[in-house]
Tab-separated table of C-alpha atoms and ligand atoms in Angstrom:
chain	number	residue	atom	x	y	z
A	2	MET	CA	67.408	-47.665	-70.603
A	3	PHE	CA	70.709	-46.804	-72.729
A	4	LYS	CA	73.640	-48.207	-73.517
A	5	ALA	CA	77.018	-47.058	-71.086
A	6	ILE	CA	80.148	-47.898	-70.457
A	7	VAL	CA	80.348	-47.698	-66.198
A	8	ILE	CA	83.338	-47.934	-64.279
A	9	GLU	CA	82.677	-49.890	-61.214
A	10	LYS	CA	85.682	-50.235	-58.545
A	11	ASP	CA	85.458	-52.478	-54.389
A	12	GLU	CA	87.633	-53.801	-52.529
A	13	ALA	CA	87.990	-56.786	-54.788
A	14	SER	CA	88.709	-55.360	-58.609
A	15	TYR	CA	88.345	-51.601	-60.189
A	16	ARG	CA	86.081	-52.885	-64.680
A	17	ALA	CA	84.675	-51.517	-66.759
A	18	SER	CA	81.950	-52.726	-69.149
A	19	VAL	CA	78.957	-51.770	-70.994
A	20	LYS	CA	75.813	-52.174	-69.131
A	21	ASP	CA	72.144	-50.840	-69.551
A	22	LEU	CA	71.270	-47.561	-68.077
A	23	ASP	CA	67.859	-46.192	-66.419
A	24	GLU	CA	67.329	-42.577	-67.510
A	25	SER	CA	65.743	-41.952	-64.182
A	26	GLN	CA	70.186	-42.655	-62.968
A	27	LEU	CA	72.056	-40.123	-65.134
A	28	PRO	CA	72.788	-37.536	-62.651
A	29	GLU	CA	72.107	-33.628	-62.652
A	30	GLY	CA	71.845	-30.910	-64.931
A	31	ASP	CA	69.705	-29.333	-66.996
A	32	VAL	CA	70.303	-30.393	-69.956
A	33	THR	CA	69.904	-34.155	-71.673
A	34	VAL	CA	71.938	-34.603	-74.588
A	35	ARG	CA	70.961	-37.381	-76.870
A	36	VAL	CA	74.876	-38.808	-78.064
A	37	SER	CA	76.070	-40.180	-81.308
A	38	HIS	CA	79.656	-39.966	-80.953
A	39	SER	CA	81.702	-39.359	-77.684
A	40	THR	CA	85.976	-40.465	-78.665
A	41	LEU	CA	89.224	-41.802	-76.171
A	42	ASN	CA	91.489	-39.750	-75.125
A	43	TYR	CA	95.049	-40.625	-73.230
A	44	LYS	CA	92.577	-39.494	-69.930
A	45	ASP	CA	89.925	-41.806	-70.708
A	46	GLY	CA	92.466	-44.847	-71.502
A	47	LEU	CA	93.311	-44.228	-68.261
A	48	ALA	CA	90.080	-44.128	-66.650
A	49	ILE	CA	88.709	-46.324	-67.976
A	50	THR	CA	92.237	-48.862	-66.934
A	51	GLY	CA	92.497	-48.049	-63.760
A	52	ARG	CA	95.587	-46.199	-64.450
A	53	GLY	CA	95.597	-43.499	-62.886
A	54	PRO	CA	93.364	-42.067	-61.119
A	55	VAL	CA	91.386	-40.215	-62.870
A	56	VAL	CA	87.624	-40.855	-61.609
A	57	ARG	CA	86.631	-38.864	-58.424
A	58	LYS	CA	83.349	-41.104	-58.104
A	59	PHE	CA	82.124	-44.306	-58.660
A	60	PRO	CA	80.083	-46.170	-60.571
A	61	MET	CA	81.308	-43.288	-62.996
A	62	VAL	CA	80.622	-42.822	-66.912
A	63	PRO	CA	83.520	-42.497	-68.582
A	64	GLY	CA	84.366	-39.971	-71.918
A	65	VAL	CA	85.725	-36.448	-71.355
A	66	ASP	CA	84.291	-35.446	-74.528
A	67	LEU	CA	81.005	-35.958	-76.648
A	68	VAL	CA	78.682	-34.161	-78.789
A	69	GLY	CA	74.900	-34.517	-79.319
A	70	THR	CA	71.221	-32.951	-79.857
A	71	ILE	CA	69.370	-31.430	-76.613
A	72	GLU	CA	66.291	-33.833	-75.620
A	73	GLU	CA	65.315	-31.940	-73.094
A	74	SER	CA	66.916	-28.297	-71.588
A	75	SER	CA	65.244	-26.953	-68.467
A	76	ASP	CA	68.165	-23.711	-70.187
A	77	PRO	CA	67.343	-20.882	-72.376
A	78	SER	CA	70.143	-21.132	-74.001
A	79	TYR	CA	69.172	-24.073	-75.734
A	80	LYS	CA	65.762	-25.607	-76.866
A	81	VAL	CA	65.602	-29.690	-77.671
A	82	GLY	CA	67.155	-30.387	-81.016
A	83	ASP	CA	70.317	-28.304	-80.903
A	84	ALA	CA	73.333	-29.505	-81.680
A	85	VAL	CA	76.564	-29.701	-78.865
A	86	LEU	CA	79.509	-31.105	-78.122
A	87	LEU	CA	81.235	-30.736	-74.334
A	88	ASN	CA	85.121	-31.209	-73.744
A	89	GLY	CA	86.552	-31.396	-69.847
A	90	TRP	CA	84.908	-29.832	-66.628
A	91	GLY	CA	86.218	-32.889	-64.389
A	92	VAL	CA	83.076	-34.510	-67.048
A	93	GLY	CA	83.744	-38.394	-67.077
A	94	GLU	CA	85.544	-37.903	-64.243
A	95	GLY	CA	83.875	-36.404	-61.475
A	96	HIS	CA	80.216	-36.254	-63.324
A	97	TRP	CA	79.516	-38.823	-65.799
A	98	GLY	CA	80.898	-38.572	-69.465
A	99	GLY	CA	79.933	-39.042	-72.603
A	100	LEU	CA	80.914	-42.785	-73.885
A	101	ALA	CA	77.058	-43.653	-73.249
A	102	GLN	CA	73.584	-43.027	-75.228
A	103	LYS	CA	72.936	-39.971	-73.357
A	104	ALA	CA	74.061	-37.055	-71.225
A	105	ARG	CA	72.895	-35.472	-68.372
A	106	LEU	CA	75.218	-32.273	-67.486
A	107	LYS	CA	75.341	-28.120	-67.033
A	108	GLY	CA	73.980	-26.232	-69.837
A	109	GLU	CA	76.787	-24.061	-69.546
A	110	TRP	CA	79.831	-26.035	-69.809
A	111	LEU	CA	78.521	-27.152	-74.096
A	112	VAL	CA	79.842	-26.097	-76.443
A	113	PRO	CA	76.812	-24.993	-80.263
A	114	LEU	CA	78.584	-27.413	-82.819
A	115	PRO	CA	80.425	-25.716	-85.041
A	116	PRO	CA	78.795	-25.642	-88.079
A	117	GLN	CA	82.289	-26.817	-89.773
A	118	PHE	CA	81.877	-30.202	-88.519
A	119	ALA	CA	79.669	-33.490	-88.322
A	120	PRO	CA	80.051	-34.909	-85.387
A	121	GLN	CA	82.245	-37.339	-85.977
A	122	GLN	CA	84.800	-34.307	-86.908
A	123	ALA	CA	83.850	-32.340	-83.542
A	124	MET	CA	85.438	-35.746	-81.709
A	125	ALA	CA	88.085	-36.636	-84.556
A	126	ILE	CA	89.219	-33.374	-82.625
A	127	GLY	CA	87.861	-34.052	-79.419
A	128	THR	CA	89.972	-32.446	-75.472
A	129	ALA	CA	92.816	-33.312	-77.708
A	130	GLY	CA	92.621	-32.135	-80.730
A	131	TYR	CA	91.340	-28.633	-79.004
A	132	THR	CA	93.706	-28.981	-76.743
A	133	ALA	CA	96.022	-28.871	-79.411
A	134	MET	CA	94.376	-25.249	-80.847
A	135	LEU	CA	94.641	-24.445	-77.246
A	136	CYS	CA	98.770	-24.452	-77.110
A	137	VAL	CA	99.128	-23.026	-80.438
A	138	LEU	CA	97.801	-20.100	-79.982
A	139	ALA	CA	99.421	-19.905	-76.836
A	140	LEU	CA	102.330	-19.796	-79.261
A	141	GLU	CA	100.987	-16.458	-80.937
A	142	ARG	CA	99.629	-14.691	-78.281
A	143	HIS	CA	103.442	-14.997	-76.990
A	144	GLY	CA	104.086	-13.708	-80.939
A	145	VAL	CA	105.959	-16.658	-83.016
A	146	THR	CA	104.678	-16.643	-86.154
A	147	PRO	CA	106.352	-18.641	-89.047
A	148	GLU	CA	109.536	-16.496	-89.319
A	149	HIS	CA	111.024	-17.034	-85.870
A	150	GLY	CA	111.865	-20.847	-86.617
A	151	GLU	CA	110.968	-24.061	-86.439
A	152	ILE	CA	107.940	-25.798	-84.271
A	153	LEU	CA	108.955	-28.780	-81.890
A	154	VAL	CA	105.899	-30.994	-81.663
A	155	THR	CA	106.485	-34.149	-79.204
A	156	GLY	CA	104.184	-37.521	-79.585
A	157	ALA	CA	103.365	-37.052	-82.813
A	158	ALA	CA	101.984	-39.947	-83.578
A	159	GLY	CA	98.891	-39.342	-80.588
A	160	GLY	CA	96.123	-37.628	-80.593
A	161	VAL	CA	97.525	-33.953	-79.447
A	162	GLY	CA	100.425	-34.606	-81.632
A	163	SER	CA	98.832	-35.174	-84.331
A	164	VAL	CA	95.777	-32.318	-84.911
A	165	ALA	CA	98.819	-29.973	-83.494
A	166	VAL	CA	101.276	-30.252	-86.456
A	167	SER	CA	97.747	-30.453	-88.691
A	168	ILE	CA	96.991	-26.892	-87.329
A	169	LEU	CA	101.187	-25.745	-87.392
A	170	SER	CA	101.690	-26.752	-91.138
A	171	LYS	CA	97.969	-24.916	-92.459
A	172	LEU	CA	99.199	-21.712	-90.436
A	173	GLY	CA	102.251	-21.883	-92.854
A	174	TYR	CA	105.109	-22.982	-89.599
A	175	THR	CA	107.825	-25.166	-90.272
A	176	VAL	CA	106.729	-28.488	-87.813
A	177	VAL	CA	109.413	-30.888	-86.589
A	178	GLY	CA	107.700	-34.364	-84.976
A	179	VAL	CA	109.086	-36.535	-82.223
A	180	THR	CA	107.887	-39.948	-82.449
A	181	GLY	CA	108.932	-43.056	-80.449
A	182	ARG	CA	107.306	-44.651	-83.257
A	183	MET	CA	109.380	-44.107	-87.137
A	184	ALA	CA	107.603	-46.355	-88.710
A	185	GLU	CA	105.069	-43.198	-88.029
A	186	SER	CA	106.844	-40.581	-90.098
A	187	GLU	CA	105.884	-40.864	-93.328
A	188	TYR	CA	101.786	-40.525	-91.543
A	189	ILE	CA	103.551	-37.097	-89.054
A	190	LYS	CA	105.222	-36.111	-93.026
A	191	SER	CA	100.951	-35.957	-95.146
A	192	LEU	CA	100.265	-34.464	-91.877
A	193	GLY	CA	102.608	-31.148	-92.540
A	194	ALA	CA	105.790	-32.156	-90.228
A	195	SER	CA	108.560	-31.124	-92.828
A	196	GLU	CA	111.088	-33.124	-90.022
A	197	VAL	CA	110.894	-36.923	-87.769
A	198	LEU	CA	113.200	-36.694	-85.032
A	199	GLU	CA	113.352	-40.112	-83.044
A	200	ARG	CA	111.884	-40.261	-79.179
A	201	SER	CA	114.636	-41.041	-77.601
A	202	ALA	CA	117.811	-38.552	-78.251
A	203	PHE	CA	114.745	-35.939	-76.187
A	204	SER	CA	114.159	-39.246	-72.932
A	205	SER	CA	116.518	-39.363	-70.915
A	206	ALA	CA	119.344	-37.024	-69.149
A	207	GLY	CA	120.129	-33.881	-71.029
A	208	LYS	CA	122.742	-31.149	-70.226
A	209	PRO	CA	121.061	-27.604	-68.525
A	210	LEU	CA	121.303	-25.815	-72.431
A	211	GLY	CA	121.880	-27.440	-75.102
A	212	ARG	CA	121.681	-25.822	-79.210
A	213	GLU	CA	119.398	-23.614	-79.835
A	214	ARG	CA	116.377	-24.344	-82.264
A	215	TRP	CA	113.098	-24.375	-81.283
A	216	ALA	CA	111.079	-20.568	-81.566
A	217	GLY	CA	108.200	-22.442	-79.938
A	218	ALA	CA	107.207	-26.197	-79.292
A	219	ILE	CA	103.689	-28.236	-77.957
A	220	ASP	CA	105.286	-30.293	-75.867
A	221	VAL	CA	102.488	-34.106	-74.486
A	222	ILE	CA	105.159	-36.141	-72.702
A	223	GLY	CA	106.478	-33.948	-69.592
A	224	SER	CA	109.675	-35.896	-67.839
A	225	HIS	CA	112.774	-35.691	-69.077
A	226	THR	CA	111.370	-35.282	-72.521
A	227	LEU	CA	109.913	-31.454	-71.493
A	228	ALA	CA	113.482	-30.606	-70.035
A	229	ASN	CA	115.181	-31.437	-73.461
A	230	VAL	CA	112.539	-29.521	-75.063
A	231	CYS	CA	112.780	-26.406	-72.605
A	232	ALA	CA	116.868	-26.174	-72.791
A	233	THR	CA	117.335	-25.985	-76.659
A	234	THR	CA	114.898	-23.670	-76.925
A	235	LYS	CA	115.680	-20.590	-78.751
A	236	TYR	CA	116.315	-17.028	-77.227
A	237	ARG	CA	112.881	-15.710	-76.134
A	238	GLY	CA	110.923	-18.755	-76.819
A	239	ILE	CA	107.900	-20.867	-75.997
A	240	VAL	CA	107.064	-24.385	-74.585
A	241	THR	CA	103.578	-25.547	-74.047
A	242	ALA	CA	103.346	-28.570	-71.158
A	243	CYS	CA	99.943	-29.645	-71.714
A	244	GLY	CA	101.014	-34.016	-71.412
A	245	LEU	CA	102.658	-36.149	-69.080
A	246	ALA	CA	102.980	-39.291	-71.459
A	247	GLY	CA	106.362	-39.929	-71.023
A	248	GLY	CA	106.176	-38.784	-67.182
A	249	MET	CA	104.530	-36.177	-64.343
A	250	ASP	CA	108.322	-34.968	-63.161
A	251	PHE	CA	110.144	-32.428	-64.441
A	252	PRO	CA	113.748	-32.428	-63.699
A	253	ALA	CA	114.780	-29.659	-65.870
A	254	THR	CA	117.110	-26.724	-64.224
A	255	VAL	CA	116.148	-22.552	-64.900
A	256	ALA	CA	118.695	-22.143	-66.996
A	257	PRO	CA	116.680	-21.824	-70.153
A	258	PHE	CA	114.358	-19.189	-68.476
A	259	ILE	CA	116.723	-16.776	-66.746
A	260	LEU	CA	119.537	-17.482	-69.723
A	261	ARG	CA	117.458	-17.393	-72.447
A	262	GLY	CA	114.076	-15.797	-71.813
A	263	VAL	CA	112.880	-18.504	-72.571
A	264	ALA	CA	108.516	-18.850	-71.335
A	265	LEU	CA	106.668	-22.359	-70.135
A	266	VAL	CA	103.304	-22.107	-70.268
A	267	GLY	CA	100.802	-24.601	-68.683
A	268	ILE	CA	98.245	-25.872	-70.757
A	269	ASP	CA	94.378	-26.960	-69.269
A	270	SER	CA	91.792	-27.340	-71.113
A	271	VAL	CA	89.712	-29.423	-68.439
A	272	MET	CA	88.573	-25.638	-66.932
A	273	CYS	CA	89.748	-23.760	-69.550
A	274	PRO	CA	87.120	-20.539	-69.663
A	275	ARG	CA	84.184	-20.905	-71.959
A	276	SER	CA	85.331	-17.430	-73.675
A	277	GLU	CA	88.854	-19.294	-74.785
A	278	ARG	CA	87.176	-22.417	-75.325
A	279	LEU	CA	84.653	-20.967	-78.307
A	280	ILE	CA	87.801	-18.656	-79.709
A	281	ALA	CA	89.099	-22.458	-80.174
A	282	TRP	CA	86.857	-24.237	-81.440
A	283	GLN	CA	86.391	-21.312	-84.887
A	284	ARG	CA	89.535	-21.178	-84.785
A	285	LEU	CA	89.796	-25.157	-85.029
A	286	GLY	CA	86.820	-24.524	-87.904
A	287	THR	CA	88.828	-22.037	-89.634
A	288	ASP	CA	93.105	-23.510	-89.793
A	289	LEU	CA	92.611	-27.137	-89.242
A	290	ASP	CA	92.919	-29.362	-92.148
A	291	ILE	CA	88.913	-31.191	-92.371
A	292	SER	CA	90.384	-33.711	-95.224
A	293	LYS	CA	94.377	-34.130	-92.332
A	294	LEU	CA	91.119	-35.892	-90.353
A	295	ASN	CA	90.545	-38.332	-91.666
A	296	LEU	CA	94.426	-39.039	-91.842
A	297	ILE	CA	94.010	-38.608	-88.809
A	298	THR	CA	90.633	-41.280	-87.317
A	299	LYS	CA	89.700	-44.247	-87.033
A	300	GLU	CA	85.643	-45.087	-85.511
A	301	ILE	CA	84.980	-48.199	-82.785
A	302	ALA	CA	81.466	-48.406	-81.457
A	303	LEU	CA	81.096	-48.310	-77.282
A	304	SER	CA	82.084	-51.802	-76.942
A	305	GLU	CA	85.947	-51.708	-78.915
A	306	ALA	CA	86.300	-47.891	-76.475
A	307	ILE	CA	86.886	-50.376	-73.589
A	308	PRO	CA	90.169	-53.467	-74.993
A	309	MET	CA	90.821	-49.774	-77.281
A	310	ALA	CA	92.123	-47.877	-73.835
A	311	THR	CA	94.641	-50.180	-72.826
A	312	ARG	CA	95.689	-49.874	-76.766
A	313	LEU	CA	96.113	-45.897	-76.537
A	314	LEU	CA	97.643	-46.032	-72.948
A	315	ASP	CA	100.567	-48.459	-74.711
A	316	GLY	CA	101.006	-46.465	-77.474
A	317	GLN	CA	100.555	-48.123	-79.968
A	318	VAL	CA	97.156	-46.430	-81.254
A	319	ARG	CA	97.793	-43.829	-84.339
A	320	GLY	CA	95.903	-39.842	-84.170
A	321	ARG	CA	92.295	-40.207	-82.719
A	322	VAL	CA	89.617	-42.012	-82.052
A	323	VAL	CA	86.270	-41.242	-82.842
A	324	VAL	CA	83.612	-43.988	-79.997
A	325	ASN	CA	79.805	-44.032	-82.642
A	326	VAL	CA	78.084	-45.057	-79.098
A	327	ASN	CA	75.003	-45.923	-81.447
A	328	ALA	CA	76.620	-48.951	-82.955
B	406	LIG	P1	97.356	-39.911	-77.116
B	406	LIG	O1	98.291	-41.457	-76.404
B	406	LIG	O2	96.874	-40.523	-78.259
B	406	LIG	O3	98.783	-40.061	-77.879
B	406	LIG	C1	100.347	-39.145	-76.665
B	406	LIG	C2	101.656	-39.916	-77.655
B	406	LIG	O4	102.256	-39.570	-76.877
B	406	LIG	C3	101.522	-40.894	-77.922
B	406	LIG	O5	100.826	-41.237	-79.287
B	406	LIG	C4	103.392	-40.834	-78.208
B	406	LIG	O6	103.686	-40.778	-79.781
B	406	LIG	C5	103.511	-40.433	-77.250
B	406	LIG	N1	104.481	-41.137	-75.365
B	406	LIG	C6	102.898	-41.900	-75.090
B	406	LIG	N2	103.557	-42.763	-74.280
B	406	LIG	C7	104.772	-42.441	-73.920
B	406	LIG	C8	106.408	-42.760	-72.906
B	406	LIG	N3	106.417	-43.269	-72.159
B	406	LIG	N4	107.418	-41.430	-73.691
B	406	LIG	C9	107.511	-40.607	-74.045
B	406	LIG	N5	106.840	-40.824	-75.416
B	406	LIG	C10	105.287	-41.520	-75.032
B	406	LIG	O7	96.962	-39.470	-76.168
B	406	LIG	P2	96.658	-37.774	-76.277
B	406	LIG	O8	97.186	-36.808	-77.017
B	406	LIG	O9	95.149	-37.568	-76.447
B	406	LIG	O10	97.133	-36.943	-74.909
B	406	LIG	C11	98.773	-36.521	-75.240
B	406	LIG	C12	98.752	-35.937	-73.098
B	406	LIG	O11	98.369	-35.095	-73.213
B	406	LIG	C13	98.536	-36.467	-71.943
B	406	LIG	O12	99.450	-37.505	-71.163
B	406	LIG	C14	97.444	-36.644	-72.200
B	406	LIG	O13	96.759	-36.094	-70.449
B	406	LIG	C15	97.812	-35.159	-72.014
B	406	LIG	N6	96.459	-34.285	-72.260
B	406	LIG	C16	96.574	-32.971	-71.383
B	406	LIG	C17	95.469	-31.489	-72.087
B	406	LIG	C18	95.631	-31.101	-70.796
B	406	LIG	O14	94.377	-29.846	-71.030
B	406	LIG	N7	96.445	-30.406	-70.912
B	406	LIG	C19	93.676	-32.373	-72.353
B	406	LIG	C20	94.356	-33.180	-73.364
B	406	LIG	C21	95.144	-34.497	-73.661
B	406	LIG	P3	105.014	-41.433	-80.302
B	406	LIG	O15	104.189	-42.707	-80.507
B	406	LIG	O16	104.167	-39.774	-81.674
B	406	LIG	O17	105.192	-41.517	-79.723
């Protein structure tokens, strides 16, 4: 038997609870992982609360991330005892996920745990941090270097934002954070931002073009915020869009793209090819200051993940939440 958060849905209700499951209930897969830690991402919050249509079948074990050791494997790439991690691939949405003490998965979804990280640290990074790294890689591919100017990071007190600010500052960029929680300004600055701006400056309808300021931007908010970020990005700058914390819509004009050559690049972590994941995790090993991870992270037990999901969606959680599934 093992413990897991289980999401159930019927005509009467949508509910999440911690349950004891039997190993025979695990889904198909060629590796079984003894999970040590998982985490809470925005998407896990949507899955647990039912506030967004993330879960595609029921009952579902949520958790888009996990870290642990191989307990059984018919995949020749992995042997018993190997330390591995997983991000995405629809796990926690359509295939039972990481908020459990065991998971059965496809070996091809796994990434070896980078030697720089303890399991908790890998989950402090999680999908949020690995997505932040994918955004930074996109800025680099576009040729943005610290000399080009300021990089804007929205949702800076959240998971993706906190890790993005940390990575960019270690790489020598001048980072400006945007937050709705000005009380967290010192926290965002302690991660490496040189300035913190109030969310309200970006969150309502703006002009098609504004004063050019950002050499690059990482946006997790969408909606008017993304439109305003594009409108204030410098000639030939780049905006990476990875989130919808403020809305799914994009009420923008084409002006920044056709008059300033601004590039808008979408970032998806879920189906990102394995080769790029390996690069992202390798770069996290060199370009993320591990001491900052402690500032970013808090650890909770499996049962605490359910109430924490609501707080996360309400924007009340700072940084990243690691879930010790055995506590
Ligand atoms: P968090 O909840 O940790 O952070 C989101 C932050 O956004 C909050 O901390 C808050 O930052 C800000 N925010 C929250 N609600 C609003 C709102 N209504 N309007 C404006 N700002 C708001 O989430 P994550 O960092 O885990 O994820 C951020 C986004 O990125 C989510 O939309 C998530 O779905 C997406 N995502 C996408 C991935 C991909 O593959 N494309 C992968 C990972 C995440 P503050 O308090 O500083 O304002």
